Coordinates of C-alpha atoms in Angstrom, one line a residue:
M1 CA 69.2 109.2 122.9
A2 CA 67.7 110.6 119.3
R3 CA 68.7 109.5 116.2
Q4 CA 70.8 111.2 114.4
I5 CA 69.7 109.9 110.9
T6 CA 66.3 108.7 109.5
N7 CA 66.1 104.8 108.5
W8 CA 63.5 105.2 105.7
A9 CA 63.5 101.5 105.4
G10 CA 62.2 101.7 108.8
V11 CA 59.6 104.1 108.8
W12 CA 58.1 102.9 105.2
L13 CA 57.8 99.4 106.7
G14 CA 56.4 100.8 110.1
T15 CA 53.7 102.3 107.9
L16 CA 52.6 99.8 105.6
L17 CA 52.6 97.8 108.0
G18 CA 49.5 100.1 109.8
V19 CA 48.1 100.4 105.9
L20 CA 47.6 96.6 105.7
A21 CA 46.4 96.9 109.5
A22 CA 43.6 99.1 108.8
F23 CA 43.2 97.6 105.5
Q24 CA 42.1 94.7 106.8
Q25 CA 39.5 96.0 109.8
F26 CA 38.3 98.4 107.7
K27 CA 37.5 96.2 104.3
L28 CA 34.3 95.2 106.1
P29 CA 32.2 98.3 106.9
P30 CA 31.7 99.0 102.8
V31 CA 30.5 95.4 102.7
L32 CA 28.6 95.3 105.6
P33 CA 25.3 95.7 103.9
L34 CA 25.8 93.6 101.1
L35 CA 26.7 90.8 103.5
A36 CA 24.3 91.4 106.0
E37 CA 21.6 91.0 103.4
H38 CA 23.2 87.7 102.2
Y39 CA 23.7 86.1 105.6
G40 CA 21.2 87.6 108.0
Y41 CA 23.9 89.1 110.5
S42 CA 22.4 91.0 113.6
R43 CA 23.1 94.4 114.5
I44 CA 25.3 93.3 117.0
L45 CA 27.0 90.7 115.3
A46 CA 28.1 93.0 112.7
G47 CA 29.3 95.3 115.3
S48 CA 31.2 92.6 116.9
F49 CA 33.1 92.1 113.7
M50 CA 34.8 95.4 114.3
S51 CA 34.9 95.4 117.7
I52 CA 36.6 92.2 118.0
Y53 CA 39.6 93.7 116.7
A54 CA 39.9 95.4 119.8
V55 CA 39.4 92.7 122.0
L56 CA 42.4 91.3 121.0
G57 CA 44.4 94.1 120.8
L58 CA 43.5 94.4 124.6
L59 CA 44.5 91.3 124.6
F60 CA 48.1 91.0 122.9
S61 CA 49.1 94.5 122.4
V62 CA 51.2 94.5 125.3
W63 CA 52.8 91.1 124.9
A64 CA 53.6 92.0 121.4
G65 CA 55.7 94.6 122.5
R66 CA 57.1 92.2 124.7
R67 CA 57.6 89.5 122.2
V68 CA 59.3 92.0 119.6
Q69 CA 62.2 93.1 123.1
R70 CA 62.6 89.3 123.6
R71 CA 62.2 87.8 120.5
G72 CA 63.0 90.3 117.8
L73 CA 60.8 91.6 115.0
G74 CA 61.1 88.7 112.5
S75 CA 59.5 86.1 114.4
T76 CA 56.8 88.3 115.4
L77 CA 56.2 89.9 112.4
L78 CA 55.9 86.2 110.7
L79 CA 53.4 85.4 113.2
A80 CA 51.1 88.2 113.0
F81 CA 51.4 87.6 109.1
G82 CA 50.5 83.7 109.4
L83 CA 47.5 85.0 112.0
M84 CA 46.0 87.5 109.0
I85 CA 46.2 85.2 106.2
S86 CA 44.4 82.1 108.5
G87 CA 41.9 84.8 109.4
N88 CA 41.2 86.2 105.7
T89 CA 41.0 82.4 104.1
L90 CA 38.5 81.2 107.0
G91 CA 36.5 84.4 106.5
L92 CA 36.0 82.9 102.7
I93 CA 35.7 79.6 103.6
A94 CA 32.5 80.2 105.9
P95 CA 30.8 83.3 105.9
E96 CA 27.2 81.8 106.1
S97 CA 28.2 81.1 110.1
G98 CA 28.5 84.4 111.8
A99 CA 30.5 82.4 114.5
L100 CA 33.0 81.4 111.8
M101 CA 33.1 84.8 110.6
L102 CA 33.7 86.1 114.5
L103 CA 36.4 83.4 114.5
S104 CA 38.5 84.7 111.0
R105 CA 38.1 88.3 112.5
A106 CA 39.2 87.3 115.7
L107 CA 42.5 85.5 114.0
E108 CA 43.1 88.6 111.7
G109 CA 42.3 91.1 115.0
G110 CA 45.5 89.1 116.8
S111 CA 47.5 90.1 113.9
Y112 CA 45.7 93.5 113.9
A113 CA 47.0 93.7 117.6
V114 CA 51.1 93.2 116.7
L115 CA 51.0 95.5 113.3
A116 CA 49.2 98.3 115.0
L117 CA 51.8 98.0 117.9
V118 CA 55.1 97.6 115.9
G119 CA 54.1 99.7 113.1
P120 CA 54.1 103.0 115.1
V121 CA 56.9 102.3 117.3
L122 CA 59.1 100.9 114.3
A123 CA 58.0 104.0 112.3
N124 CA 59.2 106.5 114.6
A125 CA 62.1 104.8 116.6
S126 CA 63.4 104.7 112.9
A127 CA 62.9 108.5 111.8
S128 CA 65.8 111.2 113.3
Q129 CA 64.5 114.3 115.1
R130 CA 64.1 116.1 111.9
H131 CA 62.0 113.6 110.7
L132 CA 59.9 112.6 113.7
P133 CA 56.8 114.7 113.3
I134 CA 56.8 113.2 109.4
A135 CA 56.9 109.8 111.0
F136 CA 53.9 110.9 113.6
A137 CA 51.8 112.3 110.2
L138 CA 52.4 108.9 108.2
T139 CA 52.3 106.5 111.2
A140 CA 48.5 108.5 111.8
A141 CA 47.7 108.4 107.9
W142 CA 47.7 104.6 107.9
I143 CA 44.2 104.5 109.1
P144 CA 42.9 106.4 106.3
N145 CA 44.9 104.8 103.9
G146 CA 43.5 101.5 104.6
Q147 CA 40.1 102.9 104.5
I148 CA 40.5 104.6 101.1
A149 CA 41.8 101.3 99.5
A150 CA 39.0 99.3 101.1
G151 CA 36.3 101.6 99.9
L152 CA 37.4 102.3 96.5
L153 CA 38.3 98.6 95.7
S154 CA 35.1 97.5 97.6
G155 CA 33.3 99.8 95.5
L156 CA 34.4 97.6 92.0
F157 CA 33.1 94.6 93.9
I158 CA 29.9 95.8 95.1
A159 CA 28.5 96.5 91.6
R160 CA 29.1 93.2 90.6
G161 CA 27.2 92.3 94.0
T162 CA 30.4 90.2 95.4
W163 CA 32.6 91.1 98.6
K164 CA 35.3 87.9 98.4
P165 CA 38.0 89.8 95.9
L166 CA 38.7 92.1 98.9
W167 CA 39.4 89.1 101.0
L168 CA 41.5 87.6 98.5
I169 CA 43.4 91.3 98.0
G170 CA 43.9 91.1 101.9
I171 CA 45.8 87.5 101.3
G172 CA 47.8 89.0 98.6
A173 CA 48.9 92.0 100.4
T174 CA 49.7 90.2 103.4
C175 CA 52.0 87.6 101.4
A176 CA 53.7 90.9 99.2
L177 CA 54.6 92.7 102.7
A178 CA 55.7 89.6 104.3
V179 CA 58.5 88.8 101.4
W180 CA 59.8 92.5 101.7
T181 CA 59.8 92.1 105.8
V182 CA 61.8 89.3 105.3
Y183 CA 64.1 90.9 102.7
L184 CA 64.9 93.5 104.9
L185 CA 65.7 91.6 107.7
K186 CA 68.1 88.9 105.6
R187 CA 69.7 92.2 104.3
D188 CA 70.1 93.6 108.0
R189 CA 68.3 96.6 106.8
L190 CA 66.1 97.3 110.4
S191 CA 69.5 96.7 112.8
S192 CA 69.9 100.2 113.7
V193 CA 66.6 100.4 114.5
S194 CA 66.6 100.6 118.7
M195 CA 63.4 99.2 119.6
L196 CA 64.1 95.8 118.2
G197 CA 66.4 94.7 121.3
P198 CA 66.3 95.0 124.7
E199 CA 67.6 97.9 126.4
P200 CA 68.1 97.3 129.9
S201 CA 69.7 100.6 130.9
A202 CA 66.6 102.3 129.6
A203 CA 65.1 104.6 132.5
P204 CA 61.6 103.6 133.7
L205 CA 58.9 105.5 132.8
T206 CA 58.3 108.3 135.5
R207 CA 54.9 108.7 137.3
A208 CA 54.5 112.4 135.5
Q209 CA 55.4 110.5 132.4
R210 CA 52.7 107.5 133.4
R211 CA 49.6 110.0 134.0
A212 CA 50.4 111.8 131.0
L213 CA 50.2 108.8 128.7
M214 CA 47.1 107.7 130.6
L215 CA 45.5 110.8 130.3
S216 CA 46.6 110.2 126.5
A217 CA 45.2 106.6 126.4
G218 CA 42.0 108.0 127.8
T219 CA 41.6 111.0 125.0
F220 CA 42.4 108.2 122.7
M221 CA 39.7 105.8 123.8
L222 CA 37.0 108.6 123.7
W223 CA 37.6 109.9 120.3
S224 CA 38.0 106.1 118.9
T225 CA 34.3 105.3 120.3
Q226 CA 32.7 108.0 117.9
Y227 CA 35.3 107.8 115.6
F228 CA 34.9 104.2 114.8
A229 CA 31.3 103.3 115.6
F230 CA 30.7 106.6 113.2
M231 CA 33.3 104.5 110.4
T232 CA 31.8 101.3 111.2
W233 CA 27.8 102.4 110.6
L234 CA 28.2 105.5 107.9
P235 CA 27.1 103.0 104.9
T236 CA 24.3 101.2 106.5
F237 CA 23.1 104.6 107.8
L238 CA 23.4 106.6 104.4
V239 CA 21.7 103.3 102.7
E240 CA 19.2 102.9 105.2
V241 CA 18.1 106.4 106.0
H242 CA 18.8 108.3 103.1
G243 CA 18.0 105.4 100.5
A244 CA 21.7 105.4 98.8
N245 CA 22.7 102.7 97.0
Q246 CA 25.5 101.0 98.0
A247 CA 27.8 102.1 95.5
L248 CA 26.7 105.7 96.4
A249 CA 27.0 105.1 99.8
I250 CA 30.6 103.7 99.8
R251 CA 31.3 107.1 97.8
G252 CA 29.3 109.3 100.8
Y253 CA 32.0 107.1 103.0
L254 CA 34.7 108.3 101.5
V255 CA 34.2 111.9 101.6
P256 CA 35.4 112.4 105.3
V257 CA 38.1 109.8 105.0
A258 CA 39.9 111.9 102.2
T259 CA 39.5 114.8 103.9
L260 CA 41.1 113.2 106.7
L261 CA 44.0 111.6 105.1
A262 CA 45.0 115.2 103.9
F263 CA 44.7 116.5 107.5
V264 CA 46.6 114.2 108.4
Y265 CA 49.9 115.6 106.3
V266 CA 48.8 119.3 107.4
A267 CA 49.2 118.2 111.0
G268 CA 52.5 116.5 110.9
F269 CA 53.6 119.8 109.0
L270 CA 52.2 121.9 112.0
L271 CA 54.0 119.6 114.6
R272 CA 57.4 120.2 112.4
A273 CA 56.6 123.9 112.7
G274 CA 56.1 124.2 116.3
V275 CA 52.7 124.3 116.6
P276 CA 52.4 122.6 120.5
I277 CA 51.2 119.1 120.0
V278 CA 48.6 119.1 123.1
P279 CA 46.7 122.3 122.5
L280 CA 46.4 121.2 118.9
L281 CA 44.9 118.3 120.0
A282 CA 42.0 119.9 122.2
A283 CA 41.5 122.2 119.2
T284 CA 40.5 119.7 117.0
L285 CA 38.6 117.6 119.2
L286 CA 36.5 120.1 119.9
L287 CA 35.8 121.2 116.4
Q288 CA 34.5 117.7 116.4
A289 CA 32.3 117.9 119.1
L290 CA 30.7 121.1 117.8
V291 CA 30.2 119.5 114.7
W292 CA 28.0 116.9 116.3
L293 CA 26.3 119.2 118.3
L294 CA 25.2 121.0 114.7
V295 CA 24.3 117.9 112.9
P296 CA 20.3 118.0 114.1
F297 CA 20.1 121.3 113.1
V298 CA 21.4 120.8 109.5
E299 CA 19.1 120.2 106.6
G300 CA 20.3 119.3 103.0
G301 CA 23.0 117.8 101.3
A302 CA 25.2 120.7 100.8
A303 CA 25.5 121.5 104.6
G304 CA 25.8 118.0 105.4
I305 CA 28.8 117.6 103.5
V306 CA 30.3 120.8 104.8
L307 CA 29.7 119.2 108.0
L308 CA 31.3 116.0 107.2
I309 CA 34.3 117.8 105.6
L310 CA 34.6 120.1 108.6
W311 CA 34.4 116.4 110.9
G312 CA 37.3 114.9 108.5
I313 CA 39.9 117.9 109.1
G314 CA 39.5 117.8 112.7
A315 CA 39.7 113.9 112.6
G316 CA 42.8 113.8 110.0
I317 CA 44.5 116.4 113.1
T318 CA 43.6 114.4 116.2
P319 CA 45.3 110.8 115.3
T320 CA 48.4 112.8 114.4
C321 CA 48.6 114.1 117.9
L322 CA 47.6 110.8 119.1
F323 CA 49.9 108.8 117.9
G324 CA 52.8 111.6 118.7
L325 CA 52.4 111.4 122.0
P326 CA 53.6 108.3 123.4
T327 CA 57.0 109.5 121.7
T328 CA 56.4 112.6 122.7
I329 CA 56.0 111.9 126.6
A330 CA 58.7 108.9 126.5
T331 CA 61.8 110.7 126.3
E332 CA 64.0 107.4 125.8
P333 CA 63.5 105.2 123.0
A334 CA 63.3 102.0 124.8
Q335 CA 60.9 103.1 126.6
R336 CA 58.3 103.9 123.5
P337 CA 57.2 100.1 123.1
Q338 CA 55.7 100.1 126.5
A339 CA 54.4 103.7 126.0
F340 CA 53.0 102.8 123.0
G341 CA 51.2 100.1 124.5
I342 CA 49.7 102.1 127.4
V343 CA 48.3 104.6 124.5
L344 CA 46.6 102.1 121.9
T345 CA 45.3 100.0 125.4
G346 CA 42.7 103.8 125.0
R347 CA 42.4 103.2 121.7
N348 CA 41.6 99.5 121.6
L349 CA 38.8 100.5 124.1
G350 CA 37.4 102.9 121.8
V351 CA 37.3 100.8 119.0
L352 CA 35.8 97.4 121.4
T353 CA 33.0 100.4 122.6
G354 CA 32.0 102.4 119.3
P355 CA 30.9 100.1 117.1
L356 CA 28.6 97.7 119.6
L357 CA 27.5 101.0 121.6
L358 CA 25.9 102.2 118.3
G359 CA 24.6 98.9 117.1
G360 CA 23.1 98.1 120.6
I361 CA 21.8 101.8 120.4
L362 CA 20.1 101.2 116.8
T363 CA 19.0 97.4 118.0
L364 CA 16.8 98.9 120.8
T365 CA 15.6 102.3 119.5
A366 CA 15.9 101.7 115.7
D367 CA 16.7 105.8 116.0
W368 CA 19.5 107.3 113.9
T369 CA 19.1 110.4 115.7
L370 CA 20.5 109.7 118.8
A371 CA 23.9 108.9 117.3
S372 CA 24.6 112.6 117.0
P373 CA 24.5 113.9 120.9
L374 CA 25.9 110.5 121.8
F375 CA 28.8 111.2 119.5
A376 CA 29.0 115.2 120.7
T377 CA 29.2 113.8 124.5
V378 CA 32.2 111.7 123.9
T379 CA 34.4 113.9 122.3
A380 CA 33.3 116.7 124.2
M381 CA 34.5 114.3 127.2
G382 CA 37.9 113.6 125.1
T383 CA 38.3 117.5 124.6
G384 CA 38.2 117.8 128.7
L385 CA 40.8 114.9 128.9
A386 CA 42.9 116.8 126.5
M387 CA 42.7 120.2 128.2
T388 CA 43.9 118.7 131.3
L389 CA 46.8 116.8 129.7
I390 CA 48.1 120.3 128.9
Y391 CA 48.5 121.2 132.2
Q392 CA 51.0 117.7 132.9
R393 CA 54.2 118.1 133.0
K394 CA 55.7 119.2 129.5
P395 CA 57.7 116.3 128.1
R396 CA 60.9 117.3 126.6
N397 CA 60.6 117.0 122.7
S398 CA 61.6 119.9 120.7
A399 CA 60.1 118.3 117.5
S400 CA 56.7 118.3 119.2
P401 CA 56.8 120.3 121.8
A402 CA 53.4 119.6 124.2

């Protein structure tokens, strides 16, 4: 049954949980050239620092959803906060050891598995039918918001040749959000959110719903493969291929992210105006595939910036649709943790594959030009899956019709 009144405390807590998770994941790419220079990490190891988040997501996302249902939100989130603080601390203590830095990122990734699941489920479950498209946009915006925060802050510290303050800020932000979470729970501000407790009367997912969720997961996997590969290696590409200094590389890195963030919110308003969610998803994936096909034929900085902006437009609308699909497909609130678990599994597979795939190609060939046809192919495949999803049974959700 749809909510009649929006619980804004739940919406904003869910959103900020996601922003914290994205900041922690994306604090690495802007400083990766500096870390590689200081500690001699290989490309495969450096890529694994991002992909390890996906491994932990694959292992623990479903468990996190079940634990919230059995044990409640409070203890699950406190566990996640503890893992995140431990991971950041270990990274500060032993960055010269690639193995220990990977372990620190694994601890962060365990926390991320919880936050990336609970954040969107909590935000969407807290929104009324009227405000659900806004929740979709806020949910999708946690990735670019976290990226921009990490990119802007890293620019301040890289000029001084240091990266550790980013990890200290991560610890402080985690502690602050933990305190706010405890405050909301003690004040009983989240008690009305339906996903916080078991609902044995909920109908199981139908075969049509599972098929639609699997197609959604496949689409999310393919889109995430190119997105996370691109975003992990873009600063390094700008330094190695275009000769940019590290501060300039961070500014270039932020151009598509800032565009993406703006169009995340545009997508929310489009959905609220009644634009069908699945055709919108397919169209934006097609736009990104076309951008990647055009990259080899474009010369000059201005044309390159135009392509980055066009890619950012598509990449902003796409995650809003993808994060909206579980709520659109799973018509009962109690079905949605499971629905998000299925779809986020696809995302985690993409996060795992993308950075390692491009890192491996660069290790074997040192040829950056292979990235464009690779990304074009992967995104075109995602477009095909999204178009297939159009022909599935249309879910009943007037806020974001399929």
